[in-house]
Structure formats: structure tokens, C-alpha cells
């Protein structure tokens, strides 16, 4: 077939969910994915027999997160141990008294951010840092891990709208593995990037690496930076869409997985803050699930700098910070397993959405259908659940509902009147 009711561009959490709902409504749908696999920024790789989430790894707001229910229904075990950032850190670099002082300073800071968000004018969260506060660099570091951007680039309006119950669970076999099950039964073409969509005729003309397809409607789930870069062109132009996409870049957060010799010498399920007196530092999850691993997390400007230098730079940086905590001998005990570089992934160009200062309203603009035939979806379109896989799922469901409402009363493509 070359003609469909709906084409879905992108096989991430939003695209797979949209396609499943559209197919369930009886419409013909094909998913086009540029990568060699479905899942998008949710990806689990099994290395040395261990499932590693190279993309999203935590089910945030877990009790109300649809992926948690899907995990239970599909036989995936869930781990409900509180997240390491919700418990004390290793004291080697961060004494307990300092952790208490930091927690108080951070709580006061985020309260100021919430108060500032009520003002009509947006501003960067960095404006709310206390003058001379010794904990400002670490508060900034937390933003790079959580938001993918430093506080100077964090919109208080956007941040204040984020919904979080504080409950964070994990999928033992991998969040990416769970998201990939959403592809079951769908018509998916991988290694098939979409270069252009022409909406000038009765049917949409979709130009792909494998030729042209036509459709009555499309759900477009590529990240906003990919639209801005021109990798997918839509004609006639949609200046309001591109303007919204410009305001919705992806922050950057990268992971580094290290195998540890003699792992029993490290406390399981704990975390290490690399260098608490600076912004450009790593956050290390020691022995997640009790496994012989360290999962390093780097965000914002530091992640950009390390990506530029490559995997060896991630490894060297982590070894230096681990050695400061556990002694120089640990340098020889940790070995590179995997490192991510989401900023250099041409189909992502980042990790998760963080609106520019003054750009929070762009989320609703991007989610608004174009002449009822093109709907954009993905975590960047979610006003309250951006930066999460469940935000992407909900956006995909909303997009599917709009498409089905527009097309279902009509005769589906390829069927007799």
C-alpha cells in the first residue's frame, strides 16, 4: 500500500501510542521511523546480560503514570524503591550536615521560583538564586540533571507548570523495553526518515527515504529541534509551528554506564554527588538494582562539552570524581560499558524538552492541529508532563483522538464508497 488514512512520523512513545489508538478505530495507519528500531528516546540495550536504559529510565508520577499500568498488564516487574535523589548521598564528598543545609537552600530556592511564576512576565530561574549562596552552583547542577539546562535557561513559567507527584519507579527489565512493546501489531517502516510533507492537495504527500506515500492525515512526533533544523519540511510553510518549535529546544542529559570490579565494596542503591561546590559535576547512581554498575548522569553545558570530546572524556571525568570520593585505586576498577550522546543524535538533537524563557505558551501552540489533517505530538507538546514518556503517551492519545474524530465519519482511504 502507498495510500493510508494516517501516516505517523516517528515511532517513539507518542507515535506508537497514537498509531495504536488510530488502528483500533479501524483506520489504516503506517508508522515511519528514521531509526532502525521503534522507541525513540526510550531505548533499553542489554549489555553483558544487563538491561540498561540509555534513554528514559524512571516512571515519574508513577501511581498515575499509564506506563506503570501497561507494565503490570504486560508482565514487566516494577521496582518501587525510592529514587536515589530522594535519599541521602554518600558523605565522602558531601557531609551529612552539608546535605541538610543544601536541602534547605534548595527548598527555599524552588519556593521562590514558584512564587515568581505567578507574575505575568517570565524570567530565568537563575534570577532567583540567593546572592552569594554557597549552594547556588549545586542547585544549578540539579537543574542540569533534571531539566537538561542550567538555571539561566530555565523558564520559571514552564517549570512551574510541570506536574510531579514525587513517586518514581523503575522497570526492572527496562523502560525502553516496555515502550517497545507498544509497537506490537503495528505497521512500522524503520530506517525510513520522512523528508517532506506536502499538504497542498486533497491528500497529504509524504516524501520518505523509500519513496512517496499519501495519506488523509498525519501525526508528526519528531522533536521540535528536528523541525527547526529542516530535516522534515512541511509545505506550504507553517510559520506559527516553526516559531513554536524554536521556543521548545531539548535540554541535554547524558548517561554513562560503568562496570565495577569488586562491586560489594560500594553501597548499593545509593548516589554520589561528584563535586558539590560546582555546577559542572556528575550525579552517580551506585549499583542500581544491586548490579555491578555505576550509572553516571551529566546535564546541560557539561554534557554538551563532554559530548564534543567523546566517550573517553565522559570516562575520564567520571574517574576523576569517583577517585575524589573513593580513592585513586577505583580508577582501575571502573570500566566503560556505554555512554549516550543525545545531542549528536540527528533524530533527537537533545534529551527532553525545556521551553525557552518566554516560550512556555509554545507547547499549546505546537499541539494545535493544522487544518485538522496534521497534528503534532510528543512530550514537548505537553503543558504539564513535558520531559516524560507518559507526557509523550498522553500527547499521542490526544493526537489520535483528534485525527479519529476528523476522519472516522468519512470513508477510509483505499475502501469503496
Coordinates of C-alpha atoms in Angstrom, one line a residue:
X1 CA 0.0 0.0 0.0
X2 CA 1.1 3.6 -0.7
X3 CA -2.1 5.3 0.4
X4 CA -3.3 5.3 4.1
X5 CA -5.8 7.0 6.2
X6 CA -3.0 8.2 8.5
X7 CA 0.8 8.4 8.5
X8 CA 2.5 8.7 11.9
X9 CA 6.0 10.2 11.7
X10 CA 8.2 8.8 14.5
X11 CA 7.9 5.6 16.5
X12 CA 8.6 6.9 19.9
X13 CA 6.2 6.8 22.9
X14 CA 3.9 9.4 21.3
X15 CA 3.9 7.9 17.8
X16 CA 3.4 4.3 18.8
X17 CA 0.5 5.2 21.1
X18 CA -1.2 7.4 18.5
X19 CA -0.8 4.7 15.9
X20 CA -2.3 2.0 18.2
X21 CA -5.3 4.2 19.0
X22 CA -5.8 5.1 15.4
X23 CA -5.6 1.5 14.2
X24 CA -8.0 0.5 17.0
X25 CA -10.5 2.9 15.5
X26 CA -10.4 1.0 12.2
X27 CA -8.3 3.4 10.2
X28 CA -5.3 2.3 8.1
X29 CA -2.1 3.7 9.6
X30 CA 1.6 3.3 8.9
X31 CA 4.4 4.5 11.2
X32 CA 7.6 5.8 9.6
X33 CA 10.7 5.7 11.8
X34 CA 14.1 7.1 10.9
X35 CA 16.0 4.8 13.3
X36 CA 16.5 1.1 12.9
X37 CA 14.2 0.5 15.9
X38 CA 11.0 1.7 17.5
X39 CA 11.1 3.5 20.8
X40 CA 12.6 6.9 20.1
X41 CA 14.3 8.3 23.2
X42 CA 13.2 5.3 25.1
X43 CA 15.8 2.5 24.5
X44 CA 16.9 -0.4 26.5
X45 CA 20.1 -2.2 25.5
X46 CA 21.2 -5.5 27.0
X47 CA 25.0 -5.4 27.6
X48 CA 26.8 -8.1 29.5
X49 CA 23.5 -9.6 30.3
X50 CA 22.2 -6.5 32.0
X51 CA 19.3 -4.3 30.6
X52 CA 20.5 -0.7 30.5
X53 CA 18.1 2.3 29.9
X54 CA 20.1 4.6 27.6
X55 CA 17.1 6.9 27.4
X56 CA 14.3 7.5 29.9
X57 CA 14.6 5.3 33.0
X58 CA 12.2 6.5 35.6
X59 CA 8.4 6.3 35.7
X60 CA 7.7 9.7 37.1
X61 CA 4.4 10.4 38.9
X62 CA 4.3 6.6 38.9
X63 CA 0.9 5.9 40.6
X64 CA -0.9 7.9 37.8
X65 CA 1.6 7.1 35.0
X66 CA -0.1 5.0 32.3
X67 CA 3.2 3.1 31.6
X68 CA 3.0 1.7 35.1
X69 CA -0.4 0.1 34.4
X70 CA 0.9 -1.1 31.0
X71 CA 3.9 -2.7 32.7
X72 CA 1.8 -4.7 35.0
X73 CA -0.6 -5.7 32.2
X74 CA 2.4 -6.8 30.0
X75 CA 4.3 -8.8 32.7
X76 CA 7.0 -6.2 33.5
X77 CA 8.2 -6.1 37.1
X78 CA 8.2 -2.7 38.7
X79 CA 10.8 -1.5 41.3
X80 CA 9.3 0.9 43.8
X81 CA 12.4 1.7 45.9
X82 CA 12.6 5.4 46.4
X83 CA 14.8 7.2 43.8
X84 CA 18.4 7.8 44.9
X85 CA 17.9 11.6 44.7
X86 CA 15.2 11.2 47.4
X87 CA 17.6 9.7 49.9
X88 CA 20.9 10.8 51.5
X89 CA 24.0 10.8 49.3
X90 CA 27.4 9.3 50.0
X91 CA 29.1 11.5 52.5
X92 CA 32.6 11.2 51.2
X93 CA 32.2 14.3 49.0
X94 CA 29.1 15.7 50.7
X95 CA 29.0 15.6 54.5
X96 CA 25.6 15.0 56.1
X97 CA 25.5 18.4 57.6
X98 CA 26.1 20.0 54.2
X99 CA 23.4 17.8 52.7
X100 CA 20.9 19.2 55.2
X101 CA 22.0 22.8 54.5
X102 CA 21.7 22.3 50.8
X103 CA 18.3 20.7 51.1
X104 CA 17.0 23.8 53.0
X105 CA 18.6 26.2 50.5
X106 CA 17.2 24.3 47.5
X107 CA 13.7 24.2 49.0
X108 CA 13.8 27.9 49.6
X109 CA 15.0 28.5 46.1
X110 CA 12.3 26.4 44.4
X111 CA 9.7 28.2 46.5
X112 CA 10.9 31.5 45.1
X113 CA 10.7 30.1 41.6
X114 CA 7.1 29.0 42.2
X115 CA 6.2 32.5 43.5
X116 CA 7.9 34.2 40.6
X117 CA 6.0 32.0 38.1
X118 CA 2.8 33.8 39.3
X119 CA 4.0 37.1 37.8
X120 CA 2.8 37.9 34.2
X121 CA 6.4 38.2 32.9
X122 CA 8.5 35.1 32.5
X123 CA 12.1 35.1 33.7
X124 CA 15.1 32.7 34.0
X125 CA 15.2 30.7 37.2
X126 CA 18.8 31.9 37.8
X127 CA 17.4 35.3 38.8
X128 CA 16.0 33.7 41.9
X129 CA 19.4 32.4 43.2
X130 CA 20.4 33.9 46.5
X131 CA 23.3 36.4 46.2
X132 CA 26.5 34.7 47.4
X133 CA 24.7 31.5 48.4
X134 CA 27.3 28.7 48.6
X135 CA 24.7 26.2 47.3
X136 CA 23.9 28.1 44.1
X137 CA 26.3 26.0 42.0
X138 CA 24.8 22.7 43.2
X139 CA 21.2 24.0 42.8
X140 CA 22.2 24.8 39.2
X141 CA 23.7 21.4 38.8
X142 CA 20.5 19.8 39.8
X143 CA 18.7 21.8 37.1
X144 CA 21.1 20.4 34.5
X145 CA 20.3 16.8 35.6
X146 CA 16.5 17.3 36.0
X147 CA 15.8 19.8 33.2
X148 CA 18.8 19.4 30.8
X149 CA 19.5 23.1 31.1
X150 CA 21.2 25.4 33.5
X151 CA 19.0 27.8 35.5
X152 CA 19.9 30.7 33.2
X153 CA 18.0 28.9 30.5
X154 CA 15.1 27.6 32.6
X155 CA 11.7 29.3 32.2
X156 CA 10.0 29.8 35.6
X157 CA 6.6 29.8 33.8
X158 CA 7.3 26.5 32.1
X159 CA 8.9 24.8 35.1
X160 CA 6.0 25.8 37.5
X161 CA 3.5 24.0 35.2
X162 CA 5.3 20.7 35.5
X163 CA 3.2 18.1 37.4
X164 CA 5.1 15.7 39.7
X165 CA 3.7 13.5 42.5
X166 CA 7.2 12.7 43.7
X167 CA 6.7 9.0 43.1
X168 CA 9.4 7.5 40.9
X169 CA 9.5 3.8 39.9
X170 CA 11.7 1.7 37.5
X171 CA 11.0 -1.1 35.1
X172 CA 13.4 -3.9 36.1
X173 CA 13.7 -5.1 32.5
X174 CA 14.0 -1.6 31.1
X175 CA 11.6 1.3 30.4
X176 CA 12.7 1.3 26.8
X177 CA 11.8 -2.4 26.6
X178 CA 8.3 -1.6 27.9
X179 CA 7.8 1.3 25.4
X180 CA 8.9 -1.0 22.6
X181 CA 6.0 -3.4 23.3
X182 CA 3.7 -0.6 22.2
X183 CA 4.8 -1.4 18.7
X184 CA 3.2 -4.8 18.7
X185 CA 0.8 -5.4 15.7
X186 CA 1.6 -2.0 14.1
X187 CA 2.7 -1.4 10.5
X188 CA 6.1 0.2 11.1
X189 CA 8.7 1.0 8.5
X190 CA 12.1 1.6 10.2
X191 CA 15.2 3.2 8.6
X192 CA 12.6 5.4 6.8
X193 CA 13.1 9.1 7.6
X194 CA 10.4 11.5 6.3
X195 CA 11.9 14.4 4.4
X196 CA 8.8 16.4 3.5
X197 CA 5.1 16.6 3.8
X198 CA 3.1 18.5 1.1
X199 CA -0.3 19.5 2.3
X200 CA -1.3 21.5 -0.8
X201 CA -3.6 18.8 -2.2
X202 CA -6.6 16.8 -1.1
X203 CA -4.2 14.1 0.2
X204 CA -1.0 14.7 2.0
X205 CA 2.0 13.7 0.0
X206 CA 4.7 12.2 2.3
X207 CA 8.2 12.0 0.9
X208 CA 10.4 9.4 2.5
X209 CA 13.8 7.8 2.0
X210 CA 11.9 4.9 0.4
X211 CA 9.6 6.9 -1.9
X212 CA 6.3 8.7 -1.7
X213 CA 3.2 7.8 0.4
X214 CA -0.1 9.6 0.5
X215 CA -2.5 9.9 3.5
X216 CA -5.6 11.8 4.6
X217 CA -3.9 12.9 7.8
X218 CA -0.6 12.7 9.7
X219 CA 0.6 12.7 13.2
X220 CA 4.1 14.2 13.4
X221 CA 6.1 13.3 16.5
X222 CA 9.6 14.4 15.6
X223 CA 11.3 16.6 18.3
X224 CA 11.0 20.3 17.7
X225 CA 14.7 20.8 17.0
X226 CA 14.4 18.4 14.1
X227 CA 11.7 20.6 12.6
X228 CA 13.8 23.7 13.2
X229 CA 16.8 22.1 11.5
X230 CA 14.7 21.5 8.4
X231 CA 15.2 17.7 8.4
X232 CA 11.4 17.5 7.9
X233 CA 9.9 20.2 5.7
X234 CA 6.2 20.9 5.6
X235 CA 4.7 22.9 2.7
X236 CA 3.0 25.2 2.4
X237 CA 5.1 26.6 5.3
X238 CA 3.7 26.7 8.8
X239 CA 5.5 29.7 10.3
X240 CA 3.5 29.5 13.6
X241 CA 4.6 25.9 14.1
X242 CA 8.2 26.7 13.4
X243 CA 8.1 29.7 15.7
X244 CA 6.7 27.4 18.5
X245 CA 9.3 24.8 17.8
X246 CA 12.1 27.4 18.1
X247 CA 10.8 28.1 21.6
X248 CA 10.9 24.4 22.5
X249 CA 14.5 23.1 22.3
X250 CA 15.6 19.9 24.0
X251 CA 17.7 20.1 27.1
X252 CA 20.6 17.7 27.2
X253 CA 21.2 14.9 29.7
X254 CA 23.6 12.0 29.0
X255 CA 24.3 8.8 30.8
X256 CA 27.5 6.9 31.4
X257 CA 27.4 3.2 32.5
X258 CA 30.5 1.8 34.2
X259 CA 31.2 -1.8 35.2
X260 CA 32.7 -2.1 38.7
X261 CA 35.3 -4.6 39.9
X262 CA 34.6 -5.7 43.4
X263 CA 31.2 -4.0 43.5
X264 CA 30.5 -5.3 47.0
X265 CA 32.8 -2.6 48.3
X266 CA 30.3 0.1 47.1
X267 CA 26.9 0.6 48.9
X268 CA 24.0 -0.5 46.6
X269 CA 21.3 1.9 45.5
X270 CA 23.0 5.0 46.7
X271 CA 24.2 8.1 44.9
X272 CA 27.3 10.2 44.9
X273 CA 27.3 13.9 44.0
X274 CA 30.7 14.3 42.3
X275 CA 31.7 17.8 43.3
X276 CA 29.0 19.6 45.3
X277 CA 30.6 23.1 45.0
X278 CA 30.3 23.5 41.3
X279 CA 27.6 23.3 38.6
X280 CA 29.5 21.2 36.1
X281 CA 29.5 17.9 38.0
X282 CA 28.1 14.4 37.7
X283 CA 25.5 12.6 39.7
X284 CA 26.3 8.9 40.2
X285 CA 23.9 6.1 41.0
X286 CA 25.9 3.4 42.7
X287 CA 24.9 -0.2 42.0
X288 CA 21.3 0.3 40.6
X289 CA 19.2 -2.8 41.3
X290 CA 22.2 -4.1 43.2
X291 CA 24.0 -4.6 39.9
X292 CA 27.8 -4.3 39.5
X293 CA 27.4 -0.9 37.8
X294 CA 27.6 2.8 38.3
X295 CA 25.2 5.0 36.3
X296 CA 26.6 8.5 35.8
X297 CA 24.4 11.3 34.9
X298 CA 25.5 14.6 33.2
X299 CA 23.4 17.5 32.0
X300 CA 23.4 20.9 30.5
X301 CA 26.7 22.7 29.5
X302 CA 28.8 19.9 31.0
X303 CA 27.0 17.2 28.8
X304 CA 27.5 19.4 25.7
X305 CA 31.2 19.7 26.5
X306 CA 31.7 16.0 27.1
X307 CA 29.8 15.0 24.0
X308 CA 32.1 17.2 21.9
X309 CA 35.1 15.2 23.3
X310 CA 33.5 11.8 23.1
X311 CA 33.2 8.7 25.3
X312 CA 36.8 8.9 26.6
X313 CA 36.0 12.3 28.1
X314 CA 32.9 11.0 29.9
X315 CA 35.0 8.2 31.3
X316 CA 38.0 10.4 32.4
X317 CA 35.6 12.9 34.0
X318 CA 33.8 10.2 36.0
X319 CA 37.0 8.5 37.1
X320 CA 38.3 11.8 38.5
X321 CA 35.2 12.5 40.5
X322 CA 34.9 8.9 41.7
X323 CA 38.6 8.9 42.8
X324 CA 38.0 12.1 44.8
X325 CA 35.3 10.1 46.8
X326 CA 36.8 6.6 46.9
X327 CA 40.5 6.9 46.3
X328 CA 42.7 6.7 43.2
X329 CA 42.5 2.9 43.2
X330 CA 39.0 3.0 41.9
X331 CA 40.2 4.4 38.6
X332 CA 41.3 0.9 37.7
X333 CA 38.1 -0.7 39.0
X334 CA 35.6 1.1 36.7
X335 CA 35.3 0.2 33.0
X336 CA 33.2 1.8 30.3
X337 CA 30.1 -0.1 29.3
X338 CA 28.1 2.5 27.4
X339 CA 27.7 6.3 27.0
X340 CA 25.0 8.3 25.4
X341 CA 25.2 11.4 23.1
X342 CA 21.7 12.5 22.6
X343 CA 22.7 15.9 21.4
X344 CA 24.5 14.4 18.5
X345 CA 21.6 12.1 17.6
X346 CA 20.2 13.7 14.4
X347 CA 16.7 12.4 15.1
X348 CA 16.6 13.8 18.6
X349 CA 19.1 16.7 19.0
X350 CA 18.7 16.6 22.7
X351 CA 17.1 14.6 25.6
X352 CA 13.9 16.3 26.7
X353 CA 12.0 19.5 26.3
X354 CA 12.7 22.7 28.2
X355 CA 11.0 25.8 26.9
X356 CA 13.0 28.9 26.4
X357 CA 12.4 31.8 28.8
X358 CA 9.2 33.5 27.4
X359 CA 8.3 30.4 25.4
X360 CA 6.1 28.3 27.7
X361 CA 3.0 29.0 25.6
X362 CA 4.6 27.4 22.6
X363 CA 3.6 23.9 23.9
X364 CA -0.1 24.5 23.4
X365 CA 0.6 26.2 20.0
X366 CA 2.5 23.2 18.8
X367 CA -0.2 20.8 19.9
X368 CA -2.9 22.7 17.9
X369 CA -3.9 20.7 14.8
X370 CA -3.1 22.2 11.4
X371 CA -6.3 22.3 9.2
X372 CA -7.5 19.1 11.0
X373 CA -5.1 17.0 8.9
X374 CA -1.7 17.4 10.7
X375 CA -1.3 17.0 14.4
X376 CA 2.0 17.4 16.3
X377 CA 2.6 15.2 19.3
X378 CA 5.3 14.3 21.7
X379 CA 6.4 15.2 25.2
X380 CA 7.2 18.8 24.0
X381 CA 3.5 19.3 23.3
X382 CA 2.5 18.5 26.9
X383 CA 1.9 21.5 29.1
X384 CA 2.3 19.7 32.4
X385 CA 4.0 16.4 31.6
X386 CA 6.8 17.5 29.3
X387 CA 10.2 15.7 29.6
X388 CA 8.4 12.4 30.4
X389 CA 7.4 9.3 28.5
X390 CA 4.0 9.4 30.0
X391 CA 3.7 13.0 28.7
X392 CA 4.5 11.7 25.2
X393 CA 2.0 8.9 25.6
X394 CA -0.8 11.3 26.6
X395 CA 0.1 13.6 23.8
X396 CA -0.1 10.7 21.3
X397 CA -3.5 9.8 22.6
X398 CA -4.8 13.3 22.3
X399 CA -3.5 13.5 18.7
X400 CA -5.1 10.2 17.8
X401 CA -8.4 11.3 19.2
X402 CA -8.4 14.4 17.1
X403 CA -7.5 12.5 14.0
X404 CA -10.1 9.8 14.6
X405 CA -12.8 12.5 15.2
X406 CA -11.9 14.2 11.9
X407 CA -11.6 11.1 9.8
X408 CA -13.8 8.3 11.2
X409 CA -17.1 9.6 9.9
X410 CA -15.6 9.6 6.4
X411 CA -14.8 6.8 4.1
X412 CA -11.3 5.4 4.9
X413 CA -8.7 5.6 2.2
X414 CA -8.5 2.6 -0.1
X415 CA -12.1 1.5 0.5
X416 CA -15.1 1.7 -1.8
X417 CA -17.6 4.5 -1.2

